[in-house]
Coordinates of C-alpha atoms and ligand atoms in Angstrom, one line a residue:
X206 CA 2.9 -16.6 -13.5
X207 CA 1.8 -19.4 -15.9
X208 CA -0.2 -18.8 -19.1
X209 CA -3.0 -20.9 -20.6
X210 CA -1.8 -20.7 -24.2
X211 CA -5.3 -20.7 -25.9
X212 CA -6.6 -17.4 -24.5
X213 CA -3.7 -16.5 -22.4
X214 CA -4.9 -16.5 -18.8
X215 CA -2.4 -15.3 -16.1
X216 CA -2.7 -17.0 -12.8
X217 CA -2.1 -15.3 -9.4
X218 CA 1.0 -16.9 -8.0
X219 CA 0.8 -15.6 -4.4
X220 CA -0.9 -18.7 -2.9
X221 CA 0.1 -21.2 -5.5
X222 CA 2.4 -23.1 -3.1
X223 CA -0.6 -23.5 -0.8
X224 CA -2.7 -24.9 -3.6
X225 CA -4.8 -21.9 -4.5
X226 CA -4.8 -19.6 -7.4
X227 CA -7.2 -17.5 -9.5
X228 CA -6.8 -16.4 -13.1
X229 CA -7.3 -13.2 -15.1
X230 CA -7.9 -13.4 -18.9
X231 CA -5.4 -11.3 -20.8
X232 CA -7.3 -9.4 -23.4
X233 CA -4.3 -7.2 -24.4
X234 CA -0.7 -7.0 -23.2
X235 CA 0.5 -3.4 -22.9
X236 CA 3.9 -4.1 -21.6
X237 CA 5.9 -7.1 -20.3
X238 CA 9.5 -7.3 -19.2
X239 CA 11.8 -8.8 -16.7
X240 CA 13.2 -5.7 -15.0
X241 CA 16.3 -5.8 -12.9
X242 CA 14.0 -6.4 -9.9
X243 CA 11.0 -8.4 -11.0
X244 CA 8.7 -9.6 -13.8
X245 CA 6.4 -6.7 -14.8
X246 CA 3.2 -7.2 -16.8
X247 CA 0.6 -4.6 -17.6
X248 CA -2.4 -6.0 -19.4
X249 CA -6.2 -5.4 -20.0
X250 CA -8.8 -7.6 -18.4
X251 CA -12.5 -7.3 -19.2
X252 CA -13.7 -7.2 -15.6
X253 CA -11.0 -5.3 -13.8
X254 CA -9.7 -3.1 -16.6
X255 CA -6.0 -2.4 -16.9
X256 CA -3.9 -4.3 -14.4
X257 CA -0.3 -4.7 -13.3
X258 CA 1.3 -7.8 -11.9
X259 CA 4.8 -8.1 -10.4
X260 CA 6.2 -11.6 -10.3
X261 CA 2.7 -12.9 -11.0
X262 CA 1.2 -11.1 -8.0
X263 CA -1.7 -8.6 -8.6
X264 CA -0.5 -5.1 -7.7
X265 CA -3.1 -2.7 -9.0
X266 CA -6.2 -2.8 -11.2
X267 CA -8.0 0.2 -12.7
X268 CA -11.4 -1.0 -11.3
X269 CA -10.6 -1.4 -7.5
X270 CA -7.4 0.6 -6.9
X271 CA -9.3 3.4 -5.3
X272 CA -10.2 1.3 -2.3
X273 CA -6.6 0.5 -1.3
X274 CA -5.1 3.9 -2.2
X275 CA -7.8 5.9 -0.3
X276 CA -7.6 3.7 2.8
X277 CA -3.8 3.6 2.9
X278 CA -3.5 7.4 2.8
X279 CA -6.5 9.2 4.2
X280 CA -6.7 7.1 7.4
X281 CA -3.2 7.9 8.7
X282 CA -3.2 11.5 7.3
X283 CA -6.6 12.5 8.7
X284 CA -5.9 10.7 12.0
X285 CA -2.6 12.5 12.3
X286 CA -4.3 15.8 11.5
X287 CA -1.2 18.0 10.9
X288 CA 1.0 16.0 8.5
X289 CA 3.4 18.2 6.4
X290 CA 6.0 15.7 5.2
X291 CA 5.0 12.2 4.1
X292 CA 7.3 9.3 3.0
X293 CA 6.1 6.6 0.6
X294 CA 8.1 3.4 0.3
X295 CA 7.3 1.6 -2.9
X296 CA 4.1 2.7 -4.6
X297 CA 5.6 2.8 -8.0
X298 CA 2.3 3.0 -9.8
X299 CA 1.6 6.4 -8.2
X300 CA -1.8 5.7 -6.7
X301 CA -0.7 6.3 -3.1
X302 CA 1.1 9.5 -4.3
X303 CA -2.0 10.7 -6.0
X304 CA -4.1 10.4 -2.9
X305 CA -1.5 11.9 -0.5
X306 CA -1.1 15.0 -2.7
X307 CA -4.9 15.7 -2.5
X308 CA -4.1 17.0 1.0
X309 CA -3.1 20.6 0.3
X310 CA -1.5 21.1 3.7
X311 CA 1.2 18.5 2.9
X312 CA 4.2 20.4 1.8
X313 CA 6.5 17.5 0.7
X314 CA 6.1 13.9 -0.3
X315 CA 9.3 11.8 -0.6
X316 CA 8.7 8.6 -2.6
X317 CA 11.3 5.8 -2.7
X318 CA 10.7 3.2 -5.3
X319 CA 13.2 0.4 -6.1
X320 CA 12.2 -0.2 -9.8
X321 CA 12.1 2.7 -12.2
X322 CA 10.4 0.5 -14.8
X323 CA 7.3 0.2 -12.6
X324 CA 6.9 4.0 -12.6
X325 CA 7.9 4.5 -16.2
X326 CA 5.4 1.9 -17.5
X327 CA 2.6 2.7 -15.1
X328 CA 2.9 6.4 -16.2
X329 CA 2.8 5.3 -19.8
X330 CA 0.1 2.6 -19.7
X331 CA -1.9 3.3 -16.4
X332 CA -1.8 7.1 -16.3
X333 CA -5.2 7.3 -14.5
X334 CA -3.6 5.7 -11.4
X335 CA -1.1 8.5 -10.8
X336 CA -3.4 11.1 -12.5
X337 CA -0.5 13.6 -13.0
X338 CA 0.8 13.2 -9.4
X339 CA 4.4 12.6 -10.7
X340 CA 4.4 16.2 -12.0
X341 CA 3.5 17.7 -8.6
X342 CA 6.3 20.1 -7.4
X343 CA 5.9 18.7 -3.8
X344 CA 7.3 15.3 -4.9
X345 CA 10.8 14.2 -4.3
X346 CA 11.1 10.9 -6.3
X347 CA 14.0 8.6 -5.5
X348 CA 14.7 5.3 -7.2
X349 CA 16.4 3.2 -4.5
X350 CA 15.8 0.3 -2.1
X351 CA 13.5 1.7 0.6
X352 CA 15.3 -0.3 3.3
X353 CA 18.6 1.3 2.5
X354 CA 17.0 4.7 2.2
X355 CA 15.5 4.8 5.7
X356 CA 18.9 3.7 7.2
X357 CA 20.7 6.6 5.5
X358 CA 18.2 9.5 5.4
X359 CA 18.4 12.2 8.0
X360 CA 14.9 13.5 7.2
X361 CA 11.9 13.2 9.5
X362 CA 8.3 12.3 8.5
X363 CA 4.9 12.7 10.0
X364 CA 3.4 9.8 8.1
X365 CA 5.2 6.9 6.5
X366 CA 3.3 4.6 4.1
X367 CA 4.9 1.4 3.0
X368 CA 3.1 0.4 -0.3
X369 CA 5.3 -2.6 -0.9
X370 CA 4.9 -5.8 -2.8
X371 CA 4.6 -8.9 -0.6
X372 CA 7.5 -10.2 1.5
X373 CA 9.2 -12.1 -1.4
X374 CA 11.8 -10.8 -3.8
X375 CA 12.7 -7.1 -3.4
X376 CA 9.9 -6.5 -1.0
X377 CA 11.2 -9.0 1.6
X378 CA 13.4 -6.4 3.3
X379 CA 10.4 -4.1 3.9
X380 CA 9.0 -6.6 6.4
X381 CA 12.1 -6.7 8.7
X382 CA 12.3 -5.3 12.2
X383 CA 15.3 -3.2 11.4
X384 CA 13.4 -1.5 8.6
X385 CA 10.6 -0.6 10.9
X386 CA 13.1 0.5 13.6
X387 CA 14.8 2.8 11.1
X388 CA 11.4 4.3 10.1
X389 CA 10.5 4.8 13.8
X390 CA 13.7 6.8 14.2
X391 CA 12.6 9.0 11.3
X392 CA 9.1 9.7 12.6
X393 CA 8.2 13.1 14.1
X394 CA 6.5 12.9 17.6
X395 CA 3.1 11.5 17.1
X396 CA 4.0 10.2 13.7
X397 CA 2.3 7.1 12.1
X398 CA 3.6 4.2 10.1
X399 CA 1.1 2.2 7.9
X400 CA 2.1 -0.9 6.0
X401 CA 0.6 -3.1 3.2
X402 CA 0.2 -6.2 5.3
X403 CA -1.7 -8.7 3.1
X404 CA -4.9 -10.6 3.5
X405 CA -5.0 -12.1 7.1
X406 CA -7.3 -15.0 6.1
X407 CA -4.5 -16.1 3.7
X408 CA -1.4 -14.5 5.1
X409 CA -2.1 -14.5 8.9
X410 CA 1.5 -15.3 9.9
X411 CA 2.7 -12.2 8.1
X412 CA 0.4 -10.0 10.1
X413 CA 1.3 -11.6 13.4
X414 CA 5.0 -11.2 12.5
X415 CA 4.6 -7.5 11.6
X416 CA 2.5 -6.6 14.7
X417 CA 5.0 -8.4 16.9
X418 CA 7.8 -6.2 15.5
X419 CA 5.6 -3.1 15.8
X420 CA 4.9 -4.0 19.4
X421 CA 8.6 -3.9 20.2
X422 CA 8.8 -0.4 18.6
X423 CA 5.5 1.5 19.2
X424 CA 3.1 2.1 22.0
X425 CA 0.2 1.3 19.6
X426 CA 0.6 -1.8 17.3
X427 CA -2.5 -2.9 15.4
X428 CA -4.0 -2.9 12.0
X429 CA -7.1 -1.7 10.2
X430 CA -8.9 -3.3 7.3
X431 CA -10.5 -2.8 3.9
X432 CA -11.6 -5.3 1.2
X433 CA -10.0 -5.0 -2.2
X434 CA -11.6 -7.5 -4.6
X435 CA -8.4 -8.4 -6.5
X436 CA -6.4 -9.0 -3.3
X437 CA -8.2 -12.3 -3.0
X438 CA -9.1 -14.1 0.2
X439 CA -11.1 -11.5 2.2
X440 CA -10.4 -8.1 3.8
X441 CA -6.8 -6.8 3.8
X442 CA -4.8 -5.7 6.8
X443 CA -3.0 -2.3 6.9
X444 CA -0.4 -2.3 9.7
X445 CA -0.7 0.7 12.1
X446 CA 2.2 1.7 14.3
X447 CA 2.4 4.9 16.4
X448 CA 3.2 6.2 19.8
X449 CA 0.2 8.4 19.8
X450 CA -2.7 6.3 21.2
X451 CA -5.2 9.2 20.7
X452 CA -5.1 8.9 16.9
X453 CA -7.1 5.6 16.7
X454 CA -9.5 7.0 19.4
X455 CA -10.6 10.0 17.3
X456 CA -14.4 10.3 17.0
X457 CA -16.3 10.2 13.8
X458 CA -17.3 13.8 14.5
X459 CA -13.6 14.9 14.6
X460 CA -12.8 12.9 11.5
X461 CA -15.8 14.4 9.7
X462 CA -14.5 17.9 10.5
X463 CA -11.0 17.1 9.2
X464 CA -12.3 15.3 6.1
X465 CA -14.6 18.3 5.3
X466 CA -11.7 20.7 5.8
X467 CA -9.6 18.6 3.4
X468 CA -12.1 19.5 0.7
X469 CA -12.1 16.5 -1.7
X470 CA -14.5 13.7 -2.6
X471 CA -13.7 10.0 -2.3
X472 CA -15.2 6.8 -3.6
X473 CA -14.5 4.5 -0.6
X474 CA -13.2 6.5 2.4
X475 CA -15.6 8.1 4.7
X476 CA -15.1 9.1 8.4
X477 CA -17.4 6.2 9.4
X478 CA -15.5 3.6 7.3
X479 CA -12.3 5.1 8.8
X480 CA -13.5 4.4 12.3
X481 CA -15.1 1.0 11.4
X482 CA -11.9 -0.2 9.7
X483 CA -10.2 -0.5 13.2
X484 CA -13.0 -2.8 14.4
X485 CA -11.3 -6.1 13.9
X486 CA -13.1 -9.5 13.6
X487 CA -12.2 -12.1 16.2
X488 CA -9.8 -14.1 14.0
X489 CA -7.8 -11.0 13.1
X490 CA -7.8 -9.9 16.7
X491 CA -6.3 -13.3 17.6
X492 CA -3.6 -12.8 15.0
X493 CA -2.8 -9.3 16.4
X494 CA -3.1 -10.2 20.1
X495 CA -0.9 -13.3 19.7
X496 CA 1.8 -11.3 18.1
Ligands
LIG27 N1 -0.8 -2.2 -3.8 C1 0.2 -3.3 -4.0 C2 0.0 -4.3 -3.0 O1 -0.8 -4.1 -2.1 O2 0.7 -5.4 -3.1 C3 1.6 -2.7 -4.1 C4 1.7 -1.9 -5.3 S1 3.2 -1.1 -5.6 C5 3.3 -1.6 -7.3 C6 4.5 -2.1 -4.9 C7 5.8 -1.5 -5.2 O3 6.8 -1.8 -4.2 C8 6.4 -1.9 -6.5 O4 6.5 -0.8 -7.4 C9 7.8 -2.4 -6.2 O5 8.8 -2.2 -7.2 C10 8.1 -1.7 -4.9 N2 9.2 -2.3 -4.1 C11 9.4 -3.6 -3.8 N3 10.4 -3.8 -3.0 C12 10.9 -2.5 -2.7 C13 12.0 -2.0 -2.0 N4 12.8 -2.8 -1.3 N5 12.2 -0.7 -1.9 C14 11.4 0.2 -2.6 N6 10.3 -0.2 -3.4 C15 10.1 -1.6 -3.4

C-alpha cells in the first residue's frame, strides 16, 4: 500500500504488478498495525464508509459488505437445506459469521481465523459487520492457520465457507489442493465447500486453478457470482464444490420456500439471485471448463 502524502490516499495493491490500481481517500485512520501476519489498516472513506485493508488489499467496507457476506452464506446453506454445523475459515471481520448465525437451525459454527488482531480491531472499529455475532453461544472461535486446522480436526461439517484473503501471504495455503482435500474429508454426505475465488476478469487463472483442484475432489466443481463494487474488475467468483449435484438444480420455488422458512430479510440475496448467480457468462464458463 502506498500513500499520497497530501491527503493520504491508499492504493489497492492486488493488481499493481499488472499495472492497475485504484485509490481510496483516507478521511480518518482508526487503527493501523503490522500484525504477526499482515499489514492491517481500518480507516474511513467518504464513499464506502469504514474499510479494512490487509496488505493493501480491500477486505471489507461498511457500504458493500452485505453483498459478499449474504451470497457466501445463504447460497450454500439454503441449497444444502439441513445444515447444522458450519465451518468458516478466515472471516476475521465477522461478516460471514453474522449471516451464518441468522439460520436458527444451525447449532454450531466453528470459525478458524489466523490473525486475532483482525477480529479484535474489527470488533472495536467495525462492530456493525459482526453485529454481536462473536457473542453467540453457538460459536467456537479458534485462532489458528485454517490449513493446519482442517488437517488436524476430527469434526465434520455440512457447509465449509473459506472467507480468505487472496492467495498471497497467509492466505496462500488456503488455495492448495491438499487444503481442499482435507476439507472434503471433513464434509458430511452432501456437504458443500464454497470459497472466495477473486474476480475472474482480473484473476482468471486463480479460478481455473481452484476449479481444476475441485474437479479432482468433487462430482460438482463450478462457481457462482456476485458483484461487489470494492472488489474491482467485475463480478466475483465464489467456488462451489460438492458431491450432491441436486443442490445447484434446486428450483426458485424450492429456494423460496426455504428462504421464507428461514425467516429473515436480506439486502442482496433473493431466491432468484441465488439461481441466477450460477448462470455464468461465456468467459467465466471458459475458465471453469478449461480447468
Ligand atoms: N471478504 C474478503 C475477501 O473477499 O478478500 C476476505 C475478508 S477476511 C478479512 C479474510 C481473512 O482471512 C482475514 O481475517 C485473514 O486474517 C484470514 N486468513 C488469511 N490466511 C488465513 C489462514 N491461513 N488461516 C485462517 N485465516 C486466514
